[in-house]
């Protein structure tokens, strides 16, 4: 079977929250499969370092610094890209935060910040980017969901609510936009070793629990997500809509 199905040459991918962590690894994976990249982050310096790093690897990369929680900033940034002739073919809504705590003790800020970034931010960026996709009659939107789109554990109620909402927003986008040639799907990481989860992995009890609960018997690596991201960004998924592909080592399949 031709691998052209997965070739992203000629496509441009915007990955939010891609200065570091999962976003940067997924962006690099899309770039190595041919996509031109637009990295995003709020901090200009960190973003510039990420852009330089991937450019050194020979990838076609530019940066767009904006806060996904700021509608005006999102609009200005996407308008500037479009003015520069950048057509966003693939949007990866990756930017996400955690503010863990018992639900009854969460402050308004801890709740609002997580919902605003993880759910509303994805809506705001997609709402603006999809205009260009409508004009071209094609596009791919990948919302980075989570195993917590399906399950929760104590102290993650705000995060689980945001990722559960993002799963349903993915389906809502899919049903509204599939007829315009746009495929919207989710990518759901399991327990992946990143800066966000490092404190958990460094706790021997939590580490043992995850290794025991995960049929693959290990934490995921950010690179484990690249294959599913390339699939959802490529022609190989042209008839896939409203699905969440879980890359979780089997944890959601296990009691
Ligand atoms: C936690 C973890 C989880 C997962 C995340 C992966 O606090 O239990 O951070 O939330 O890492 O959901 O998508």
PDB file of C-alpha atoms and ligand atoms in Angstrom:
ATOM      1  CA  UNK A   1       0.000   0.000   0.000  1.00  0.00           C
ATOM      2  CA  UNK A   2       1.371   3.435  -0.922  1.00  0.00           C
ATOM      3  CA  UNK A   3       2.546   5.458   2.042  1.00  0.00           C
ATOM      4  CA  UNK A   4       1.469   8.586   0.135  1.00  0.00           C
ATOM      5  CA  UNK A   5      -1.732   8.330   2.163  1.00  0.00           C
ATOM      6  CA  UNK A   6       0.265   9.574   5.132  1.00  0.00           C
ATOM      7  CA  UNK A   7       2.423  12.131   3.309  1.00  0.00           C
ATOM      8  CA  UNK A   8       1.802  15.663   4.600  1.00  0.00           C
ATOM      9  CA  UNK A   9       3.952  17.414   1.980  1.00  0.00           C
ATOM     10  CA  UNK A  10       2.241  20.618   0.859  1.00  0.00           C
ATOM     11  CA  UNK A  11       0.194  20.872   4.031  1.00  0.00           C
ATOM     12  CA  UNK A  12       0.651  23.411   6.840  1.00  0.00           C
ATOM     13  CA  UNK A  13      -0.057  22.434  10.443  1.00  0.00           C
ATOM     14  CA  UNK A  14      -0.684  24.832  13.350  1.00  0.00           C
ATOM     15  CA  UNK A  15      -0.092  23.133  16.704  1.00  0.00           C
ATOM     16  CA  UNK A  16      -1.128  25.137  19.758  1.00  0.00           C
ATOM     17  CA  UNK A  17       0.988  24.851  22.877  1.00  0.00           C
ATOM     18  CA  UNK A  18       3.890  23.416  20.862  1.00  0.00           C
ATOM     19  CA  UNK A  19       6.881  25.200  22.423  1.00  0.00           C
ATOM     20  CA  UNK A  20       7.448  22.100  24.520  1.00  0.00           C
ATOM     21  CA  UNK A  21       5.980  18.813  25.714  1.00  0.00           C
ATOM     22  CA  UNK A  22       3.519  16.750  23.709  1.00  0.00           C
ATOM     23  CA  UNK A  23       2.765  19.629  21.355  1.00  0.00           C
ATOM     24  CA  UNK A  24       6.367  20.046  20.288  1.00  0.00           C
ATOM     25  CA  UNK A  25       6.868  16.303  19.734  1.00  0.00           C
ATOM     26  CA  UNK A  26       3.627  15.978  17.752  1.00  0.00           C
ATOM     27  CA  UNK A  27       4.533  19.051  15.679  1.00  0.00           C
ATOM     28  CA  UNK A  28       7.983  17.623  14.929  1.00  0.00           C
ATOM     29  CA  UNK A  29       6.374  14.350  13.880  1.00  0.00           C
ATOM     30  CA  UNK A  30       4.031  16.129  11.468  1.00  0.00           C
ATOM     31  CA  UNK A  31       6.997  18.118  10.146  1.00  0.00           C
ATOM     32  CA  UNK A  32       9.052  15.003   9.532  1.00  0.00           C
ATOM     33  CA  UNK A  33       6.123  13.669   7.502  1.00  0.00           C
ATOM     34  CA  UNK A  34       6.274  16.711   5.224  1.00  0.00           C
ATOM     35  CA  UNK A  35       4.079  19.345   6.872  1.00  0.00           C
ATOM     36  CA  UNK A  36       5.166  22.972   7.161  1.00  0.00           C
ATOM     37  CA  UNK A  37       4.774  23.910  10.817  1.00  0.00           C
ATOM     38  CA  UNK A  38       3.389  26.847  12.725  1.00  0.00           C
ATOM     39  CA  UNK A  39       4.347  26.468  16.374  1.00  0.00           C
ATOM     40  CA  UNK A  40       2.417  28.350  19.023  1.00  0.00           C
ATOM     41  CA  UNK A  41       3.055  29.400  22.578  1.00  0.00           C
ATOM     42  CA  UNK A  42       2.421  32.386  24.817  1.00  0.00           C
ATOM     43  CA  UNK A  43       6.084  33.031  25.629  1.00  0.00           C
ATOM     44  CA  UNK A  44       7.985  34.556  22.685  1.00  0.00           C
ATOM     45  CA  UNK A  45      11.404  33.397  23.940  1.00  0.00           C
ATOM     46  CA  UNK A  46      10.434  29.780  24.549  1.00  0.00           C
ATOM     47  CA  UNK A  47       8.626  29.711  21.222  1.00  0.00           C
ATOM     48  CA  UNK A  48      11.642  31.138  19.367  1.00  0.00           C
ATOM     49  CA  UNK A  49      13.860  28.443  20.911  1.00  0.00           C
ATOM     50  CA  UNK A  50      11.465  25.710  19.810  1.00  0.00           C
ATOM     51  CA  UNK A  51      11.287  27.141  16.272  1.00  0.00           C
ATOM     52  CA  UNK A  52      15.093  27.343  16.065  1.00  0.00           C
ATOM     53  CA  UNK A  53      15.449  23.770  17.313  1.00  0.00           C
ATOM     54  CA  UNK A  54      13.171  22.307  14.668  1.00  0.00           C
ATOM     55  CA  UNK A  55      14.641  24.560  11.964  1.00  0.00           C
ATOM     56  CA  UNK A  56      18.081  23.175  12.851  1.00  0.00           C
ATOM     57  CA  UNK A  57      16.582  19.789  12.033  1.00  0.00           C
ATOM     58  CA  UNK A  58      15.767  21.096   8.540  1.00  0.00           C
ATOM     59  CA  UNK A  59      12.020  21.446   9.094  1.00  0.00           C
ATOM     60  CA  UNK A  60       9.926  24.266   7.599  1.00  0.00           C
ATOM     61  CA  UNK A  61       8.866  26.064  10.803  1.00  0.00           C
ATOM     62  CA  UNK A  62       7.572  29.434  11.912  1.00  0.00           C
ATOM     63  CA  UNK A  63       6.191  30.628  15.225  1.00  0.00           C
ATOM     64  CA  UNK A  64       2.971  32.433  16.127  1.00  0.00           C
ATOM     65  CA  UNK A  65       2.876  33.688  19.697  1.00  0.00           C
ATOM     66  CA  UNK A  66      -0.636  34.129  21.044  1.00  0.00           C
ATOM     67  CA  UNK A  67      -2.759  33.125  24.018  1.00  0.00           C
ATOM     68  CA  UNK A  68      -5.511  30.763  22.876  1.00  0.00           C
ATOM     69  CA  UNK A  69      -7.707  32.117  25.693  1.00  0.00           C
ATOM     70  CA  UNK A  70      -7.649  35.593  24.094  1.00  0.00           C
ATOM     71  CA  UNK A  71     -10.107  35.832  21.183  1.00  0.00           C
ATOM     72  CA  UNK A  72      -8.604  39.039  19.809  1.00  0.00           C
ATOM     73  CA  UNK A  73      -5.094  37.580  19.952  1.00  0.00           C
ATOM     74  CA  UNK A  74      -6.243  34.417  18.174  1.00  0.00           C
ATOM     75  CA  UNK A  75      -7.903  36.462  15.437  1.00  0.00           C
ATOM     76  CA  UNK A  76      -4.911  38.776  14.978  1.00  0.00           C
ATOM     77  CA  UNK A  77      -2.477  35.865  14.782  1.00  0.00           C
ATOM     78  CA  UNK A  78      -4.479  33.821  12.268  1.00  0.00           C
ATOM     79  CA  UNK A  79      -5.214  36.926  10.170  1.00  0.00           C
ATOM     80  CA  UNK A  80      -1.483  37.706  10.096  1.00  0.00           C
ATOM     81  CA  UNK A  81      -0.681  34.175   8.970  1.00  0.00           C
ATOM     82  CA  UNK A  82      -3.320  34.347   6.237  1.00  0.00           C
ATOM     83  CA  UNK A  83      -1.978  37.747   5.110  1.00  0.00           C
ATOM     84  CA  UNK A  84       1.441  36.048   4.831  1.00  0.00           C
ATOM     85  CA  UNK A  85      -0.139  33.455   2.542  1.00  0.00           C
ATOM     86  CA  UNK A  86      -0.143  30.720   5.197  1.00  0.00           C
ATOM     87  CA  UNK A  87      -3.153  28.426   4.748  1.00  0.00           C
ATOM     88  CA  UNK A  88      -3.695  26.282   7.842  1.00  0.00           C
ATOM     89  CA  UNK A  89      -4.625  22.807   6.572  1.00  0.00           C
ATOM     90  CA  UNK A  90      -4.208  20.994   9.885  1.00  0.00           C
ATOM     91  CA  UNK A  91      -5.059  22.404  13.317  1.00  0.00           C
ATOM     92  CA  UNK A  92      -3.900  20.493  16.383  1.00  0.00           C
ATOM     93  CA  UNK A  93      -5.630  21.913  19.478  1.00  0.00           C
ATOM     94  CA  UNK A  94      -3.027  20.745  21.949  1.00  0.00           C
ATOM     95  CA  UNK A  95      -2.612  23.581  24.461  1.00  0.00           C
ATOM     96  CA  UNK A  96      -3.740  22.346  27.866  1.00  0.00           C
ATOM     97  CA  UNK A  97      -3.148  22.850  31.559  1.00  0.00           C
ATOM     98  CA  UNK A  98      -3.818  21.019  34.800  1.00  0.00           C
ATOM     99  CA  UNK A  99      -4.764  22.544  38.172  1.00  0.00           C
ATOM    100  CA  UNK A 100      -5.215  19.493  40.383  1.00  0.00           C
ATOM    101  CA  UNK A 101      -7.182  19.608  43.638  1.00  0.00           C
ATOM    102  CA  UNK A 102     -10.221  18.163  45.408  1.00  0.00           C
ATOM    103  CA  UNK A 103     -13.331  19.470  43.647  1.00  0.00           C
ATOM    104  CA  UNK A 104     -14.831  21.022  46.747  1.00  0.00           C
ATOM    105  CA  UNK A 105     -11.604  22.954  47.356  1.00  0.00           C
ATOM    106  CA  UNK A 106     -11.051  24.215  43.814  1.00  0.00           C
ATOM    107  CA  UNK A 107     -11.030  27.992  43.510  1.00  0.00           C
ATOM    108  CA  UNK A 108     -12.880  29.760  40.702  1.00  0.00           C
ATOM    109  CA  UNK A 109      -9.463  30.457  39.144  1.00  0.00           C
ATOM    110  CA  UNK A 110      -8.422  26.803  39.206  1.00  0.00           C
ATOM    111  CA  UNK A 111     -11.710  25.790  37.592  1.00  0.00           C
ATOM    112  CA  UNK A 112     -11.944  28.669  35.108  1.00  0.00           C
ATOM    113  CA  UNK A 113      -8.314  28.479  33.947  1.00  0.00           C
ATOM    114  CA  UNK A 114      -8.583  24.783  33.035  1.00  0.00           C
ATOM    115  CA  UNK A 115     -11.942  25.080  31.246  1.00  0.00           C
ATOM    116  CA  UNK A 116     -10.901  28.320  29.538  1.00  0.00           C
ATOM    117  CA  UNK A 117      -7.673  26.855  28.171  1.00  0.00           C
ATOM    118  CA  UNK A 118      -8.462  23.204  27.508  1.00  0.00           C
ATOM    119  CA  UNK A 119     -12.016  23.548  26.188  1.00  0.00           C
ATOM    120  CA  UNK A 120     -12.864  27.148  25.315  1.00  0.00           C
ATOM    121  CA  UNK A 121      -9.420  27.786  23.847  1.00  0.00           C
ATOM    122  CA  UNK A 122      -9.825  24.871  21.452  1.00  0.00           C
ATOM    123  CA  UNK A 123     -13.211  26.238  20.411  1.00  0.00           C
ATOM    124  CA  UNK A 124     -11.855  29.762  19.892  1.00  0.00           C
ATOM    125  CA  UNK A 125      -8.920  28.685  17.714  1.00  0.00           C
ATOM    126  CA  UNK A 126     -11.010  26.256  15.642  1.00  0.00           C
ATOM    127  CA  UNK A 127     -13.754  28.863  15.151  1.00  0.00           C
ATOM    128  CA  UNK A 128     -11.202  31.231  13.586  1.00  0.00           C
ATOM    129  CA  UNK A 129      -9.077  28.715  11.661  1.00  0.00           C
ATOM    130  CA  UNK A 130     -12.043  26.878  10.129  1.00  0.00           C
ATOM    131  CA  UNK A 131     -12.960  29.932   8.020  1.00  0.00           C
ATOM    132  CA  UNK A 132      -9.994  29.267   5.734  1.00  0.00           C
ATOM    133  CA  UNK A 133     -10.771  25.557   5.673  1.00  0.00           C
ATOM    134  CA  UNK A 134     -14.314  26.385   4.526  1.00  0.00           C
ATOM    135  CA  UNK A 135     -12.868  28.457   1.648  1.00  0.00           C
ATOM    136  CA  UNK A 136     -10.586  25.598   0.543  1.00  0.00           C
ATOM    137  CA  UNK A 137     -13.221  22.910   1.108  1.00  0.00           C
ATOM    138  CA  UNK A 138     -10.845  20.781   3.146  1.00  0.00           C
ATOM    139  CA  UNK A 139      -9.112  20.662   6.535  1.00  0.00           C
ATOM    140  CA  UNK A 140      -8.153  18.518   9.494  1.00  0.00           C
ATOM    141  CA  UNK A 141      -8.773  19.415  13.117  1.00  0.00           C
ATOM    142  CA  UNK A 142      -7.258  17.230  15.835  1.00  0.00           C
ATOM    143  CA  UNK A 143      -8.337  18.000  19.404  1.00  0.00           C
ATOM    144  CA  UNK A 144      -5.948  16.595  22.005  1.00  0.00           C
ATOM    145  CA  UNK A 145      -8.364  14.938  24.386  1.00  0.00           C
ATOM    146  CA  UNK A 146      -7.286  12.549  27.132  1.00  0.00           C
ATOM    147  CA  UNK A 147      -8.072   9.234  28.768  1.00  0.00           C
ATOM    148  CA  UNK A 148      -9.829  11.676  31.081  1.00  0.00           C
ATOM    149  CA  UNK A 149     -12.319  12.329  28.338  1.00  0.00           C
ATOM    150  CA  UNK A 150     -13.675   8.974  29.583  1.00  0.00           C
ATOM    151  CA  UNK A 151     -12.570   8.476  33.189  1.00  0.00           C
ATOM    152  CA  UNK A 152     -11.443  10.574  36.154  1.00  0.00           C
ATOM    153  CA  UNK A 153      -9.450  10.121  39.296  1.00  0.00           C
ATOM    154  CA  UNK A 154      -9.728  12.203  42.477  1.00  0.00           C
ATOM    155  CA  UNK A 155      -8.269  15.747  42.168  1.00  0.00           C
ATOM    156  CA  UNK A 156      -8.723  15.943  38.400  1.00  0.00           C
ATOM    157  CA  UNK A 157     -12.390  17.017  38.181  1.00  0.00           C
ATOM    158  CA  UNK A 158     -11.771  20.304  36.354  1.00  0.00           C
ATOM    159  CA  UNK A 159      -9.381  18.660  33.896  1.00  0.00           C
ATOM    160  CA  UNK A 160     -11.691  15.655  33.281  1.00  0.00           C
ATOM    161  CA  UNK A 161     -14.652  17.997  32.740  1.00  0.00           C
ATOM    162  CA  UNK A 162     -12.611  19.993  30.217  1.00  0.00           C
ATOM    163  CA  UNK A 163     -11.444  16.895  28.340  1.00  0.00           C
ATOM    164  CA  UNK A 164     -14.886  15.270  28.446  1.00  0.00           C
ATOM    165  CA  UNK A 165     -16.261  18.482  27.010  1.00  0.00           C
ATOM    166  CA  UNK A 166     -13.538  18.489  24.371  1.00  0.00           C
ATOM    167  CA  UNK A 167     -14.599  14.991  23.271  1.00  0.00           C
ATOM    168  CA  UNK A 168     -18.161  16.238  22.752  1.00  0.00           C
ATOM    169  CA  UNK A 169     -16.953  19.463  21.109  1.00  0.00           C
ATOM    170  CA  UNK A 170     -14.978  17.230  18.716  1.00  0.00           C
ATOM    171  CA  UNK A 171     -18.182  15.395  17.802  1.00  0.00           C
ATOM    172  CA  UNK A 172     -20.111  18.668  17.474  1.00  0.00           C
ATOM    173  CA  UNK A 173     -17.466  20.124  15.153  1.00  0.00           C
ATOM    174  CA  UNK A 174     -17.443  16.870  13.171  1.00  0.00           C
ATOM    175  CA  UNK A 175     -21.191  16.801  12.599  1.00  0.00           C
ATOM    176  CA  UNK A 176     -21.326  20.479  11.624  1.00  0.00           C
ATOM    177  CA  UNK A 177     -18.224  20.635   9.434  1.00  0.00           C
ATOM    178  CA  UNK A 178     -17.828  17.186   7.816  1.00  0.00           C
ATOM    179  CA  UNK A 179     -20.056  18.260   4.949  1.00  0.00           C
ATOM    180  CA  UNK A 180     -17.613  21.087   4.213  1.00  0.00           C
ATOM    181  CA  UNK A 181     -14.757  18.616   3.638  1.00  0.00           C
ATOM    182  CA  UNK A 182     -13.325  18.990   7.143  1.00  0.00           C
ATOM    183  CA  UNK A 183     -12.484  16.001   9.332  1.00  0.00           C
ATOM    184  CA  UNK A 184     -12.503  16.670  13.070  1.00  0.00           C
ATOM    185  CA  UNK A 185     -11.247  13.989  15.442  1.00  0.00           C
ATOM    186  CA  UNK A 186      -9.678  13.628  18.858  1.00  0.00           C
ATOM    187  CA  UNK A 187      -6.423  12.115  19.992  1.00  0.00           C
ATOM    188  CA  UNK A 188      -6.548  10.804  23.552  1.00  0.00           C
ATOM    189  CA  UNK A 189      -3.243  10.263  25.335  1.00  0.00           C
ATOM    190  CA  UNK A 190      -3.091   7.911  28.286  1.00  0.00           C
ATOM    191  CA  UNK A 191      -0.468   8.370  30.962  1.00  0.00           C
ATOM    192  CA  UNK A 192       2.399   9.896  28.970  1.00  0.00           C
ATOM    193  CA  UNK A 193       5.639  10.980  30.620  1.00  0.00           C
ATOM    194  CA  UNK A 194       5.790  14.779  30.232  1.00  0.00           C
ATOM    195  CA  UNK A 195       6.513  17.826  32.423  1.00  0.00           C
ATOM    196  CA  UNK A 196       2.817  17.798  33.385  1.00  0.00           C
ATOM    197  CA  UNK A 197       2.942  14.205  34.677  1.00  0.00           C
ATOM    198  CA  UNK A 198       6.543  14.034  35.896  1.00  0.00           C
ATOM    199  CA  UNK A 199       5.587  14.732  39.536  1.00  0.00           C
ATOM    200  CA  UNK A 200       3.207  11.743  39.342  1.00  0.00           C
ATOM    201  CA  UNK A 201       5.795   9.435  37.774  1.00  0.00           C
ATOM    202  CA  UNK A 202       8.350  10.392  40.416  1.00  0.00           C
ATOM    203  CA  UNK A 203       5.970   9.172  43.124  1.00  0.00           C
ATOM    204  CA  UNK A 204       6.882   5.464  43.462  1.00  0.00           C
ATOM    205  CA  UNK A 205       3.367   4.499  44.559  1.00  0.00           C
ATOM    206  CA  UNK A 206       1.659   6.328  41.682  1.00  0.00           C
ATOM    207  CA  UNK A 207       4.254   5.047  39.227  1.00  0.00           C
ATOM    208  CA  UNK A 208       3.614   1.446  40.312  1.00  0.00           C
ATOM    209  CA  UNK A 209      -0.154   1.986  40.107  1.00  0.00           C
ATOM    210  CA  UNK A 210       0.012   3.280  36.536  1.00  0.00           C
ATOM    211  CA  UNK A 211       2.339   0.505  35.405  1.00  0.00           C
ATOM    212  CA  UNK A 212      -0.054  -2.004  36.937  1.00  0.00           C
ATOM    213  CA  UNK A 213      -3.218  -0.415  35.521  1.00  0.00           C
ATOM    214  CA  UNK A 214      -1.762  -0.028  32.019  1.00  0.00           C
ATOM    215  CA  UNK A 215      -1.798  -3.348  30.083  1.00  0.00           C
ATOM    216  CA  UNK A 216       1.350  -2.261  28.202  1.00  0.00           C
ATOM    217  CA  UNK A 217       3.013  -2.055  31.631  1.00  0.00           C
ATOM    218  CA  UNK A 218       4.696   1.282  31.017  1.00  0.00           C
ATOM    219  CA  UNK A 219       4.144   5.038  30.790  1.00  0.00           C
ATOM    220  CA  UNK A 220       3.654   6.344  27.265  1.00  0.00           C
ATOM    221  CA  UNK A 221       6.305   8.424  25.557  1.00  0.00           C
ATOM    222  CA  UNK A 222       5.303  11.602  23.642  1.00  0.00           C
ATOM    223  CA  UNK A 223       6.648   9.925  20.476  1.00  0.00           C
ATOM    224  CA  UNK A 224       3.976   7.224  20.900  1.00  0.00           C
ATOM    225  CA  UNK A 225       1.395   9.834  19.823  1.00  0.00           C
ATOM    226  CA  UNK A 226       3.008  10.765  16.495  1.00  0.00           C
ATOM    227  CA  UNK A 227       1.641   7.886  14.403  1.00  0.00           C
ATOM    228  CA  UNK A 228      -1.982   8.562  15.355  1.00  0.00           C
ATOM    229  CA  UNK A 229      -1.451  12.302  14.821  1.00  0.00           C
ATOM    230  CA  UNK A 230      -0.050  11.730  11.330  1.00  0.00           C
ATOM    231  CA  UNK A 231      -2.975   9.419  10.535  1.00  0.00           C
ATOM    232  CA  UNK A 232      -5.545  12.002  11.653  1.00  0.00           C
ATOM    233  CA  UNK A 233      -3.702  14.805   9.815  1.00  0.00           C
ATOM    234  CA  UNK A 234      -3.386  12.891   6.522  1.00  0.00           C
ATOM    235  CA  UNK A 235      -5.540  11.676   3.653  1.00  0.00           C
ATOM    236  CA  UNK A 236      -5.610   8.302   5.364  1.00  0.00           C
ATOM    237  CA  UNK A 237      -8.363   9.647   7.638  1.00  0.00           C
ATOM    238  CA  UNK A 238     -10.499  11.405   5.000  1.00  0.00           C
ATOM    239  CA  UNK A 239     -13.585   9.392   5.998  1.00  0.00           C
ATOM    240  CA  UNK A 240     -12.967   9.482   9.759  1.00  0.00           C
ATOM    241  CA  UNK A 241     -15.089  11.998  11.694  1.00  0.00           C
ATOM    242  CA  UNK A 242     -15.908  12.550  15.336  1.00  0.00           C
ATOM    243  CA  UNK A 243     -13.701   9.775  16.638  1.00  0.00           C
ATOM    244  CA  UNK A 244     -11.245   9.866  19.523  1.00  0.00           C
ATOM    245  CA  UNK A 245      -8.179   7.705  18.953  1.00  0.00           C
ATOM    246  CA  UNK A 246      -6.830   6.687  22.370  1.00  0.00           C
ATOM    247  CA  UNK A 247      -3.090   6.136  22.618  1.00  0.00           C
ATOM    248  CA  UNK A 248      -3.090   4.815  26.155  1.00  0.00           C
ATOM    249  CA  UNK A 249      -1.312   1.448  26.332  1.00  0.00           C
ATOM    250  CA  UNK A 250      -4.720  -0.177  26.826  1.00  0.00           C
ATOM    251  CA  UNK A 251      -5.611   1.441  30.147  1.00  0.00           C
ATOM    252  CA  UNK A 252      -9.145   2.337  29.009  1.00  0.00           C
ATOM    253  CA  UNK A 253      -9.720  -1.248  27.835  1.00  0.00           C
ATOM    254  CA  UNK A 254      -8.873  -2.682  31.251  1.00  0.00           C
ATOM    255  CA  UNK A 255     -11.029  -2.995  34.415  1.00  0.00           C
TER     256      UNK A 255
HETATM  257  C1  LIG B   1      -3.401  12.921  36.209  1.00  0.00           C
HETATM  258  C2  LIG B   1      -2.766  12.974  34.840  1.00  0.00           C
HETATM  259  C3  LIG B   1      -3.832  12.683  33.780  1.00  0.00           C
HETATM  260  C4  LIG B   1      -3.173  12.373  32.443  1.00  0.00           C
HETATM  261  C5  LIG B   1      -3.722  13.153  31.308  1.00  0.00           C
HETATM  262  C6  LIG B   1      -3.245  12.546  30.011  1.00  0.00           C
HETATM  263  O1  LIG B   1      -3.331  13.914  36.947  1.00  0.00           O
HETATM  264  O2  LIG B   1      -3.971  11.852  36.517  1.00  0.00           O
HETATM  265  O3  LIG B   1      -2.155  14.217  34.573  1.00  0.00           O
HETATM  266  O4  LIG B   1      -4.717  13.769  33.768  1.00  0.00           O
HETATM  267  O5  LIG B   1      -1.845  12.648  32.408  1.00  0.00           O
HETATM  268  O6  LIG B   1      -5.086  13.106  31.343  1.00  0.00           O
HETATM  269  O7  LIG B   1      -4.062  12.905  28.961  1.00  0.00           O
END
